[in-house]
Coordinates of C-alpha atoms and ligand atoms in Angstrom, one line a residue:
Chain Z
M1 CA -22.5 23.4 -13.9
L2 CA -19.7 22.8 -11.5
H3 CA -17.5 25.7 -12.6
P4 CA -18.7 28.8 -14.3
L5 CA -15.8 29.2 -16.8
P6 CA -15.4 27.0 -19.8
H7 CA -12.2 25.1 -20.1
S8 CA -9.9 25.8 -23.0
P9 CA -7.8 22.9 -24.4
S10 CA -5.5 23.9 -27.1
Y11 CA -5.9 21.3 -29.8
I12 CA -2.5 21.9 -31.4
D13 CA -0.2 20.1 -28.9
P14 CA -1.3 16.6 -27.9
V15 CA 0.2 15.7 -24.6
V16 CA -1.0 12.1 -24.7
S17 CA -1.5 10.2 -27.9
I18 CA -2.4 6.6 -27.8
E19 CA -2.1 4.9 -31.2
S20 CA -3.9 1.7 -31.9
L21 CA -2.9 0.3 -28.5
T22 CA -3.5 -3.3 -27.7
G23 CA -2.4 -4.2 -24.2
G24 CA -3.2 -6.2 -21.1
Y25 CA -1.7 -8.4 -18.4
N26 CA 0.3 -11.6 -18.8
G27 CA -0.8 -12.0 -22.4
E28 CA -4.4 -11.5 -21.7
L29 CA -5.9 -8.6 -23.7
V30 CA -7.7 -5.9 -21.8
L31 CA -7.6 -3.0 -24.3
E32 CA -7.9 -3.6 -28.0
S33 CA -6.9 -1.1 -30.7
V34 CA -7.5 2.0 -28.6
D35 CA -6.9 5.4 -30.2
L36 CA -7.1 8.4 -28.1
T37 CA -5.5 11.9 -28.3
I38 CA -5.5 14.2 -25.3
S39 CA -4.5 17.8 -25.7
H40 CA -2.9 20.2 -23.2
G41 CA -5.6 21.5 -21.0
D42 CA -8.1 18.8 -21.6
F43 CA -10.4 17.5 -18.9
V44 CA -11.4 13.9 -19.8
G45 CA -13.7 11.5 -18.0
L46 CA -13.5 7.8 -18.7
V47 CA -16.7 5.8 -18.2
G48 CA -17.4 2.2 -18.7
P49 CA -18.5 -0.9 -16.7
S50 CA -16.3 -2.6 -14.2
G51 CA -13.5 -4.5 -15.8
S52 CA -13.8 -2.4 -19.0
G53 CA -10.1 -1.3 -18.7
K54 CA -10.4 2.2 -17.3
T55 CA -7.7 1.7 -14.7
S56 CA -5.7 -0.2 -17.3
L57 CA -5.9 2.7 -19.7
L58 CA -4.5 5.0 -17.0
K59 CA -1.7 2.5 -16.4
A60 CA -1.0 2.5 -20.1
I61 CA -0.4 6.3 -20.0
L62 CA 2.0 5.7 -17.0
G63 CA 3.8 3.1 -19.1
T64 CA 3.2 0.1 -16.8
L65 CA 0.7 -1.9 -18.9
D66 CA 2.1 -4.6 -21.1
V67 CA 1.8 -3.2 -24.6
Y68 CA 1.3 -5.9 -27.3
D69 CA 0.7 -3.6 -30.3
G70 CA 0.6 0.1 -31.0
R71 CA 2.2 2.7 -28.7
V72 CA 1.5 5.4 -26.1
L73 CA 3.3 8.7 -26.5
V74 CA 3.4 11.2 -23.6
N75 CA 4.8 14.5 -24.7
G76 CA 6.1 12.8 -27.8
V77 CA 8.1 10.1 -25.9
D78 CA 7.1 6.5 -25.7
A79 CA 5.7 5.9 -22.2
S80 CA 7.2 2.4 -21.9
V81 CA 10.6 3.7 -22.8
R82 CA 10.9 6.6 -20.4
R83 CA 8.6 6.9 -17.4
P84 CA 6.4 10.0 -18.2
R85 CA 6.1 12.8 -15.7
V86 CA 2.4 12.2 -15.0
G87 CA 0.8 12.4 -11.6
Y88 CA -1.4 9.5 -10.4
V89 CA -4.1 9.5 -7.7
P90 CA -5.1 6.0 -6.8
Q91 CA -8.6 5.0 -5.7
L92 CA -8.9 5.8 -2.0
E93 CA -10.3 2.4 -1.3
T94 CA -6.9 0.8 -2.0
I95 CA -5.1 2.9 0.6
D96 CA -3.9 1.2 3.8
W97 CA -5.2 3.9 6.3
N98 CA -3.5 2.2 9.2
F99 CA -0.1 2.7 7.8
P100 CA 2.0 5.0 10.1
V101 CA 2.5 8.0 7.9
T102 CA 1.6 11.7 8.2
V103 CA 0.0 13.8 5.5
E104 CA 3.3 15.5 4.8
E105 CA 5.2 12.2 4.4
V106 CA 2.7 11.0 1.8
V107 CA 2.9 14.3 -0.2
M108 CA 6.7 14.0 -0.1
M109 CA 6.5 10.5 -1.6
G110 CA 5.7 12.3 -4.9
C111 CA 9.4 13.4 -5.0
T112 CA 10.8 9.9 -4.2
M113 CA 12.3 9.3 -7.6
N114 CA 13.9 12.8 -7.9
S115 CA 16.6 11.6 -5.5
P116 CA 15.9 7.9 -4.8
L117 CA 19.0 7.1 -2.9
F118 CA 19.1 10.2 -0.7
P119 CA 17.5 9.7 2.7
W120 CA 16.5 13.3 3.3
V121 CA 14.1 15.4 1.5
T122 CA 15.9 18.4 0.0
G123 CA 14.9 21.9 1.0
L124 CA 13.6 22.5 -2.5
Q125 CA 11.4 19.4 -2.3
R126 CA 10.1 20.4 1.1
K127 CA 9.3 23.9 -0.2
S128 CA 7.4 22.6 -3.2
A129 CA 5.5 20.1 -1.0
A130 CA 4.6 23.0 1.4
R131 CA 3.5 25.1 -1.6
M132 CA 1.3 22.3 -3.0
M133 CA -0.3 21.6 0.4
E134 CA -1.0 25.3 0.8
H135 CA -2.5 25.4 -2.7
L136 CA -4.8 22.5 -1.9
G137 CA -5.7 23.9 1.5
I138 CA -4.2 21.1 3.6
S139 CA -1.1 22.7 5.1
A140 CA -2.7 22.9 8.5
L141 CA -3.0 19.1 8.5
A142 CA 0.7 18.4 7.5
K143 CA 1.6 16.7 10.7
R144 CA -1.6 14.7 11.1
H145 CA -1.9 10.9 10.6
I146 CA -3.6 10.2 7.3
S147 CA -6.6 8.5 8.8
D148 CA -7.6 11.5 10.9
L149 CA -9.0 13.4 8.0
S150 CA -12.3 13.7 6.1
G151 CA -12.8 12.1 2.7
G152 CA -12.3 15.4 0.8
Q153 CA -9.1 16.1 2.7
Q154 CA -7.8 12.6 2.1
Q155 CA -8.3 13.1 -1.6
R156 CA -6.3 16.3 -1.5
I157 CA -3.4 14.5 0.1
F158 CA -3.0 12.2 -2.8
L159 CA -3.7 15.0 -5.3
A160 CA -0.9 17.0 -3.7
R161 CA 1.4 13.9 -4.0
A162 CA 0.5 13.6 -7.6
L163 CA 1.3 17.3 -8.4
V164 CA 4.2 18.0 -6.1
G165 CA 6.8 17.4 -8.9
N166 CA 5.1 20.1 -11.1
Q167 CA 3.3 17.5 -13.2
A168 CA 1.2 19.0 -16.0
I169 CA -0.9 15.9 -16.4
V170 CA -2.8 14.2 -13.6
L171 CA -4.6 10.9 -13.7
L172 CA -7.3 10.1 -11.1
D173 CA -8.9 6.7 -10.5
E174 CA -12.5 7.2 -9.3
P175 CA -11.8 10.3 -7.2
T176 CA -15.4 10.7 -6.3
S177 CA -16.3 7.1 -5.2
G178 CA -17.3 6.6 -1.7
V179 CA -17.7 10.3 -0.7
D180 CA -20.8 12.3 0.1
I181 CA -22.3 14.8 -2.4
K182 CA -20.8 17.9 -0.9
T183 CA -17.3 16.4 -0.8
R184 CA -17.8 15.1 -4.4
D185 CA -18.6 18.7 -5.6
D186 CA -15.6 20.1 -3.7
I187 CA -13.3 17.6 -5.4
M188 CA -14.8 18.4 -8.8
H189 CA -14.4 22.1 -8.2
L190 CA -10.8 21.6 -7.2
L191 CA -10.1 19.6 -10.3
H192 CA -11.8 22.2 -12.5
E193 CA -9.7 24.9 -10.9
L194 CA -6.5 22.9 -11.5
N195 CA -7.6 22.4 -15.1
H196 CA -8.0 26.2 -15.5
Q197 CA -4.5 26.6 -14.2
G198 CA -3.4 24.5 -17.2
I199 CA -3.2 21.0 -15.8
T200 CA -4.5 18.3 -18.0
V201 CA -6.9 16.1 -16.0
I202 CA -7.9 12.5 -16.9
M203 CA -10.2 10.7 -14.5
T204 CA -12.4 7.6 -14.4
T205 CA -15.8 7.6 -12.9
H206 CA -18.9 5.5 -12.4
E207 CA -21.1 8.5 -11.8
I208 CA -22.5 9.5 -15.2
N209 CA -25.2 12.0 -14.1
S210 CA -23.4 13.7 -11.3
V211 CA -19.8 13.7 -12.6
A212 CA -19.4 12.7 -16.3
A213 CA -22.3 14.9 -17.5
H214 CA -20.5 18.0 -16.3
L215 CA -17.1 17.3 -17.8
P216 CA -16.1 18.9 -21.1
R217 CA -15.2 15.6 -22.6
V218 CA -16.3 12.0 -22.0
V219 CA -14.8 8.8 -23.3
C220 CA -16.8 5.6 -23.2
L221 CA -14.7 2.5 -22.8
N222 CA -15.3 -1.2 -22.9
G223 CA -12.1 -2.9 -24.0
R224 CA -12.2 -0.5 -26.9
I225 CA -13.3 3.1 -27.3
I226 CA -17.1 3.2 -28.0
A227 CA -17.4 7.0 -28.1
D228 CA -15.4 10.1 -27.4
G229 CA -16.7 13.7 -27.3
P230 CA -18.7 16.2 -25.2
P231 CA -21.3 14.7 -23.0
S232 CA -24.2 16.1 -25.1
K233 CA -23.0 13.9 -28.0
V234 CA -21.7 10.9 -26.0
L235 CA -24.4 10.3 -23.4
T236 CA -27.1 8.8 -25.5
T237 CA -29.1 5.7 -25.1
E238 CA -27.4 3.9 -28.0
I239 CA -23.9 4.7 -26.9
L240 CA -24.4 3.9 -23.2
T241 CA -26.3 0.8 -24.0
E242 CA -23.4 -0.4 -26.2
T243 CA -20.9 0.6 -23.5
Y244 CA -22.6 -1.1 -20.6
G245 CA -24.1 -4.0 -22.6
G246 CA -27.5 -3.4 -21.1
P247 CA -30.4 -0.9 -21.5
M248 CA -29.4 2.6 -20.3
P249 CA -32.2 4.9 -21.2
V250 CA -31.2 8.6 -21.4
I251 CA -33.6 11.5 -21.1
H252 CA -32.9 15.2 -21.7
H253 CA -33.9 17.7 -19.1
N254 CA -33.0 21.4 -19.4
G255 CA -30.4 20.6 -22.0
M256 CA -28.8 18.0 -19.7
A257 CA -28.5 14.3 -20.5
I258 CA -29.7 12.2 -17.6
V259 CA -29.3 8.4 -17.4
V260 CA -32.5 7.1 -15.9
E261 CA -32.1 4.4 -13.3
R262 CA -34.8 1.9 -13.9
P263 CA -36.6 0.7 -10.8
H264 CA -35.5 -2.8 -9.6
R265 CA -38.4 -5.1 -9.8
F266 CA -38.0 -8.3 -7.9
G267 CA -40.4 -11.1 -7.1
Y268 CA -44.0 -11.4 -8.1
H269 CA -44.6 -8.0 -9.6
A270 CA -41.4 -8.2 -11.7
R271 CA -42.8 -11.2 -13.6
K272 CA -46.1 -9.6 -14.2
G273 CA -44.6 -6.4 -15.7
E274 CA -42.0 -8.1 -17.8
D275 CA -43.6 -7.2 -21.1
Q276 CA -43.6 -3.4 -20.5
D277 CA -39.9 -3.1 -20.0
S278 CA -39.3 0.6 -20.2
A279 CA -42.4 1.3 -18.3
G280 CA -42.8 4.7 -16.7
L281 CA -40.6 6.5 -19.3
E282 CA -42.3 8.6 -21.9
H283 CA -41.1 7.5 -25.2
Q284 CA -40.6 10.9 -26.7
D285 CA -38.1 11.7 -23.9
I286 CA -35.8 8.9 -24.7
V287 CA -33.0 10.0 -27.1
Chain U
M1 CA 22.5 -10.1 39.9
F2 CA 25.7 -9.4 38.0
E3 CA 27.0 -12.9 38.6
P4 CA 26.5 -14.3 35.1
F5 CA 28.5 -11.4 33.6
H6 CA 31.7 -13.1 35.0
Y7 CA 31.2 -15.8 32.3
E8 CA 32.5 -14.8 28.9
F9 CA 29.9 -17.0 27.2
F10 CA 27.2 -15.0 28.9
V11 CA 28.6 -11.7 27.8
N12 CA 28.7 -13.0 24.3
G13 CA 25.2 -14.3 24.6
I14 CA 23.7 -11.1 25.9
V15 CA 25.5 -8.9 23.3
A16 CA 24.3 -11.4 20.6
A17 CA 20.7 -11.3 21.9
G18 CA 20.7 -7.5 22.0
L19 CA 22.0 -7.3 18.4
A20 CA 19.7 -10.1 17.1
G21 CA 16.7 -8.4 18.8
A22 CA 17.6 -5.1 17.3
L23 CA 18.1 -6.6 13.9
T24 CA 14.8 -8.6 13.8
G25 CA 12.9 -5.6 15.2
L26 CA 14.3 -3.3 12.5
V27 CA 13.8 -5.7 9.6
G28 CA 10.4 -6.6 11.0
V29 CA 9.0 -3.1 10.5
Y30 CA 9.1 -3.5 6.8
I31 CA 8.1 -7.1 6.8
V32 CA 5.0 -6.4 9.0
L33 CA 3.9 -3.2 7.1
R34 CA 4.5 -4.9 3.8
K35 CA 2.4 -7.8 5.1
M36 CA 5.2 -10.3 4.4
A37 CA 5.2 -12.0 7.8
Y38 CA 4.6 -15.4 6.2
I39 CA 7.9 -15.0 4.3
G40 CA 9.8 -14.7 7.7
H41 CA 8.2 -17.9 8.8
G42 CA 8.9 -19.8 5.6
L43 CA 12.4 -18.5 5.1
S44 CA 13.5 -19.4 8.7
H45 CA 12.3 -22.9 8.2
A46 CA 13.9 -23.3 4.8
I47 CA 17.2 -22.0 6.1
F48 CA 17.3 -24.5 8.9
G49 CA 17.3 -27.3 6.3
G50 CA 20.3 -25.6 4.6
A51 CA 22.1 -25.3 7.9
V52 CA 21.8 -29.0 8.7
V53 CA 22.8 -30.1 5.2
S54 CA 25.8 -27.9 5.3
F55 CA 26.7 -29.3 8.7
V56 CA 26.5 -32.9 7.4
M57 CA 28.5 -32.0 4.4
S58 CA 31.0 -30.2 6.7
I59 CA 30.7 -26.9 4.9
N60 CA 31.0 -23.8 7.1
F61 CA 27.6 -23.1 8.7
F62 CA 27.4 -19.4 7.6
V63 CA 28.3 -20.3 4.0
G64 CA 25.9 -23.2 3.7
A65 CA 23.0 -21.4 5.4
S66 CA 23.6 -18.2 3.5
V67 CA 23.7 -19.8 0.1
W68 CA 20.5 -21.8 0.9
G69 CA 19.0 -18.6 2.4
V70 CA 19.7 -16.4 -0.6
F71 CA 18.3 -19.1 -2.9
S72 CA 15.1 -19.6 -0.9
A73 CA 14.6 -15.8 -0.5
L74 CA 14.8 -15.2 -4.2
L75 CA 12.5 -18.2 -4.9
I76 CA 9.9 -17.1 -2.4
T77 CA 9.9 -13.4 -3.4
V78 CA 9.6 -14.2 -7.1
T79 CA 6.9 -16.8 -6.6
A80 CA 5.0 -14.6 -4.2
R81 CA 5.0 -11.7 -6.7
K82 CA 3.3 -13.9 -9.4
R83 CA 0.2 -14.1 -7.1
T84 CA -1.1 -17.0 -9.1
I85 CA -3.2 -19.5 -7.2
G86 CA -1.0 -22.0 -5.5
A87 CA 2.0 -19.7 -5.1
D88 CA 1.8 -19.5 -1.4
A89 CA 1.0 -23.2 -1.2
A90 CA 4.2 -23.9 -3.2
I91 CA 6.2 -21.7 -0.8
G92 CA 4.7 -23.6 2.1
I93 CA 5.6 -27.0 0.7
V94 CA 9.2 -26.1 -0.3
T95 CA 10.0 -24.4 3.0
T96 CA 8.5 -27.0 5.3
A97 CA 10.1 -29.8 3.1
S98 CA 13.4 -28.1 3.7
F99 CA 12.7 -28.0 7.4
A100 CA 11.6 -31.6 7.5
L101 CA 14.8 -32.6 5.7
G102 CA 16.8 -31.0 8.4
I103 CA 14.8 -32.7 11.1
A104 CA 15.1 -36.0 9.3
I105 CA 18.9 -35.8 9.1
I106 CA 19.2 -34.8 12.8
S107 CA 17.0 -37.6 14.0
K108 CA 18.9 -40.1 11.9
Y109 CA 22.2 -39.1 13.4
K110 CA 21.3 -38.8 17.0
T111 CA 24.7 -37.3 17.9
F112 CA 23.6 -34.0 16.3
T113 CA 20.6 -33.6 18.4
R114 CA 22.4 -31.6 21.1
S115 CA 24.1 -29.2 18.9
F116 CA 21.0 -28.5 16.9
D117 CA 18.9 -27.8 19.9
A118 CA 20.3 -24.3 19.8
A119 CA 19.5 -23.8 16.1
L120 CA 16.0 -24.8 16.7
F121 CA 15.1 -23.0 19.9
G122 CA 18.0 -20.7 20.7
N123 CA 20.7 -21.1 23.3
V124 CA 22.9 -18.6 25.2
L125 CA 25.6 -21.2 25.5
G126 CA 27.9 -21.6 22.6
V127 CA 27.6 -18.0 21.2
S128 CA 31.0 -17.5 19.8
D129 CA 32.9 -14.3 19.0
G130 CA 32.3 -15.1 15.4
D131 CA 28.5 -15.1 15.9
V132 CA 28.6 -11.7 17.6
L133 CA 30.8 -10.3 14.8
A134 CA 28.5 -11.7 12.1
L135 CA 25.5 -10.1 13.9
A136 CA 27.2 -6.8 14.2
L137 CA 28.1 -6.9 10.5
V138 CA 24.6 -7.7 9.3
L139 CA 23.1 -5.1 11.6
S140 CA 25.4 -2.4 10.3
V141 CA 24.7 -3.3 6.7
T142 CA 21.0 -3.4 7.3
V143 CA 21.0 0.0 9.1
C144 CA 23.0 1.6 6.2
T145 CA 20.7 0.0 3.6
I146 CA 17.5 1.2 5.3
F147 CA 19.0 4.6 5.8
V148 CA 20.1 5.1 2.2
G149 CA 16.9 3.6 0.6
Y150 CA 14.6 5.0 3.2
K151 CA 12.2 6.7 0.8
L152 CA 12.1 3.7 -1.5
F153 CA 11.3 1.4 1.4
L154 CA 8.6 3.8 2.7
F155 CA 6.8 4.1 -0.6
T156 CA 7.0 0.4 -1.3
A157 CA 5.7 -0.6 2.1
F158 CA 2.9 2.0 2.0
D159 CA 1.6 1.2 -1.5
S160 CA 3.8 -0.9 -3.7
E161 CA 1.5 -0.9 -6.7
V162 CA 1.2 2.9 -6.8
G163 CA 4.9 3.1 -6.0
R164 CA 5.6 1.2 -9.2
L165 CA 3.5 3.7 -11.1
Y166 CA 5.7 6.5 -9.6
G167 CA 8.8 4.7 -10.9
V168 CA 9.9 3.1 -7.6
P169 CA 11.7 -0.2 -8.4
T170 CA 9.5 -2.1 -6.0
G171 CA 10.6 -5.5 -7.3
W172 CA 14.2 -4.7 -6.3
V173 CA 13.1 -3.3 -3.0
D174 CA 11.3 -6.5 -2.1
I175 CA 14.2 -8.7 -3.2
M176 CA 16.6 -6.5 -1.2
F177 CA 14.5 -7.0 1.9
S178 CA 14.1 -10.7 1.6
L179 CA 17.9 -11.0 1.2
I180 CA 18.3 -8.8 4.4
L181 CA 15.8 -11.1 6.1
A182 CA 17.7 -14.2 5.0
A183 CA 20.9 -12.8 6.4
T184 CA 19.1 -11.8 9.6
I185 CA 17.8 -15.3 10.1
V186 CA 21.2 -16.9 9.4
V187 CA 23.0 -14.8 11.9
S188 CA 20.4 -14.8 14.7
M189 CA 19.5 -18.5 14.5
Q190 CA 21.9 -19.4 17.3
V191 CA 20.3 -17.0 19.8
L192 CA 16.7 -16.8 18.7
G193 CA 16.2 -20.3 17.2
V194 CA 14.7 -20.9 13.8
T195 CA 11.3 -21.9 15.1
L196 CA 10.9 -18.6 17.0
I197 CA 12.6 -16.1 14.7
A198 CA 9.4 -15.3 12.9
A199 CA 7.8 -14.2 16.2
N200 CA 10.7 -11.9 16.9
V201 CA 10.3 -10.3 13.5
V202 CA 6.6 -9.6 14.2
I203 CA 6.3 -8.7 17.9
P204 CA 8.5 -5.6 18.2
P205 CA 7.1 -3.7 15.2
I206 CA 3.5 -4.4 16.4
I207 CA 4.4 -3.0 19.9
A208 CA 6.1 0.0 18.3
R209 CA 3.1 0.6 16.0
M210 CA 0.8 0.7 19.0
I211 CA 2.9 3.4 20.6
T212 CA 3.5 5.6 17.5
N213 CA 1.9 6.8 14.3
S214 CA 5.2 7.7 12.6
F215 CA 7.2 5.5 10.3
K216 CA 10.5 6.9 11.5
R217 CA 9.7 6.5 15.1
M218 CA 8.4 3.1 14.5
L219 CA 11.7 2.0 13.0
L220 CA 13.6 3.4 16.0
L221 CA 11.1 2.0 18.7
S222 CA 10.9 -1.4 17.1
T223 CA 14.7 -1.7 17.1
I224 CA 14.9 -0.7 20.8
V225 CA 12.0 -2.9 21.8
G226 CA 13.5 -5.9 20.0
S227 CA 16.9 -5.3 21.5
S228 CA 15.5 -5.0 25.0
C229 CA 13.4 -8.1 24.7
G230 CA 16.6 -9.9 23.6
I231 CA 18.6 -8.7 26.5
V232 CA 15.9 -9.3 29.2
G233 CA 14.9 -12.6 27.6
I234 CA 18.4 -14.0 27.6
Y235 CA 19.0 -12.9 31.2
L236 CA 15.8 -14.8 32.2
S237 CA 16.8 -17.7 30.2
Y238 CA 20.0 -18.0 32.2
Y239 CA 18.2 -17.9 35.5
I240 CA 15.3 -20.2 34.8
D241 CA 17.3 -22.4 32.5
V242 CA 14.9 -22.3 29.5
S243 CA 15.9 -22.0 25.9
S244 CA 16.6 -18.3 25.0
G245 CA 14.4 -18.2 22.0
A246 CA 11.4 -19.1 24.1
T247 CA 12.1 -16.6 26.9
I248 CA 12.8 -13.7 24.4
V249 CA 9.4 -14.4 22.7
L250 CA 7.7 -14.6 26.1
V251 CA 9.2 -11.3 27.2
G252 CA 8.0 -9.7 23.9
S253 CA 4.5 -11.1 24.3
T254 CA 4.3 -9.7 27.8
L255 CA 5.3 -6.3 26.5
F256 CA 2.7 -6.6 23.8
V257 CA 0.0 -7.3 26.4
L258 CA 1.2 -4.3 28.4
A259 CA 1.1 -2.1 25.3
L260 CA -2.4 -3.3 24.5
M261 CA -3.6 -2.5 28.0
Y262 CA -1.9 0.9 27.8
N263 CA -3.8 1.6 24.6
I264 CA -7.1 0.5 26.1
I265 CA -6.7 2.6 29.2
Q266 CA -5.7 5.6 27.1
A267 CA -8.8 5.2 25.0
R268 CA -11.0 4.8 28.0
R269 CA -9.5 7.8 29.9
H270 CA -10.1 9.8 26.7
R271 CA -13.7 8.7 26.8
I272 CA -14.2 9.5 30.5
W273 CA -12.7 13.0 30.1
S274 CA -14.9 13.8 27.1
H275 CA -17.8 12.7 29.2
F276 CA -17.1 15.6 31.7
R277 CA -16.6 18.1 29.0
K278 CA -19.4 20.4 28.1
K279 CA -21.7 18.8 25.5
P280 CA -22.7 20.8 22.5
A281 CA -26.4 21.6 22.3
I282 CA -28.3 19.4 19.9
T283 CA -30.9 21.0 17.8
R284 CA -33.9 18.7 17.9
I285 CA -36.4 18.7 15.1
P286 CA -39.7 17.3 16.3
F287 CA -40.9 14.5 14.1
S288 CA -44.5 15.2 14.6
S289 CA -44.6 18.8 13.3
G290 CA -45.7 17.7 9.9
K291 CA -44.0 20.5 8.1
L292 CA -40.6 22.1 8.4
Ligands
ATP301 N1 -2.7 -6.6 -12.2 C1 -3.6 -7.3 -13.0 N2 -3.2 -8.5 -13.4 C2 -4.0 -9.2 -14.2 N3 -5.2 -8.8 -14.7 C3 -5.6 -7.6 -14.3 C4 -4.8 -6.7 -13.4 N4 -5.5 -5.6 -13.2 C5 -6.6 -5.7 -13.9 N5 -6.7 -6.9 -14.6 C6 -7.9 -7.3 -15.4 O1 -8.0 -6.3 -16.5 C7 -9.4 -6.1 -16.7 C8 -9.6 -4.6 -16.6 O2 -9.4 -4.2 -15.3 P1 -9.4 -2.6 -14.9 O3 -9.0 -2.6 -13.5 O4 -8.7 -1.8 -15.9 O5 -11.0 -2.3 -15.0 P2 -11.7 -1.0 -14.6 O6 -12.5 -0.5 -15.7 O7 -10.8 -0.1 -13.9 O8 -12.8 -1.6 -13.5 P3 -13.4 -0.9 -12.2 O9 -14.5 0.0 -12.7 O10 -14.0 -2.1 -11.4 O11 -12.3 -0.2 -11.5 C9 -10.2 -6.9 -15.7 O12 -10.7 -8.0 -16.4 C10 -9.2 -7.3 -14.7 O13 -9.5 -8.6 -14.2
MG302 MG1 -10.6 0.6 -11.9

């Protein structure tokens, strides 16, 4: 829907393999026996309620979650032993937009650990940053302060930072939250394009209908993995109800699964209509 | 005008104030951007206790205050990182207790009161060659450290959590900075005064931030602003006979107000100009048309 060409993961070489991972923070479990294999060229969407461990799973792939059992391999190497070469795009809501940095400086941060104790950026790094900004269409903005940009452009800055070291895997935490529909589609197009160039994309999202339904692969998470597969198999009433712990009716329309948002009923009428809960939905539509 | 420069103590004082101002301004950029201002406040109070105790035990001031400063800096940084409820309360209690201990000792032995006036509020008098040397040393080490670790400091200050995900040793960066801050406080105590150091760490970076949008320029500007406030403040302090810590902070605050006014005027002028520019035509869609 978002991109005309199908993606083509090669299922022979897993780039990320999570093997019965149990992990969390300060002894508190967040993820329990998670098994997940991600192949080169995959495009995966993680969905699940707040606090279900989506961000934590991304951290596990980056090797910064406390692992209590199992292991995480990135390109065959344990992530907690050697920091994997994986790009990370944080949620834009967590950024301090008042901080005095330009677009270029943020992109350059992606090379920080290539030469940590060298104050200048090398010519090579500058060139690769320029190339990445060009590629993502933000080179004209290089000298601007980060707050002077639109939501889509801001997302591109952090995507450029994540990819500037030629990373083949990129993790994005809710890249489409808090932007308008047009920007969201632009971002998703860009990610699909990058995916077609061979970059493995793993992202979290709360938008099932508009984002997750269009991805090639969706993983439902709630402390453990509830389901994993193409959206047509995964986005069903049973699976989503189990994932979110509440009724999530799904209907199919033109071969597309759509989660139906139930009307909120408050006050007097809510009490009256309590017995006909899934009112308004035709039963044969619900999968 | 140049009369005070005939006194050696004044020359020492003004050099020390310039160096101390530059040092606090420079260190302050990281502290302010990293939102660690409370650490500056806590640490300066903690170190005062160490200074008094080392004086009573007739240990060299720099040695005693430094040991105490390093200890408190590590304690504060590690506790603050835990982010459990009560961590900041614990820091508050430990540092103010240390400060109170110092005050208690001073008031018990009245003879100390005069010599500790300087440590509390800053004084031009009694700045020795050794003080100037110590300031110069700490300033050079700080400049070198910030220069070499520039990228690590920038990433940690901008977003330490994501920095960690990118492999930046953010824990070490924070520890490094609180040690630098501790050293800064120990050496500039004489001129700036413990009770007012925290203000000198915060004011110059904020003024610099109002003038520039660039991290590099902010480092430079904040150093210059801090240094100028120090020099002007101590000059005033000599003429109006007020403790140097207070005059330096007052000069900084005045500059801050000026910078604020400059910002407001800039913004307003911008608005007035755009008022005169040609306005784009607005396409109006009548509400009443019923159909589009
Ligand atoms: N740094 C941390 N220290 C301790 N606990 C944490 C930390 N980060 C997250 N947690 C806990 O781990 C659990 C999972 O959090 P996580 O951020 O992975 O959820 P999420 O699925 O990303 O949620 P959201 O959709 O709201 O972003 C939560 O219960 C949270 O309280
Ligand atoms: Mg999250």
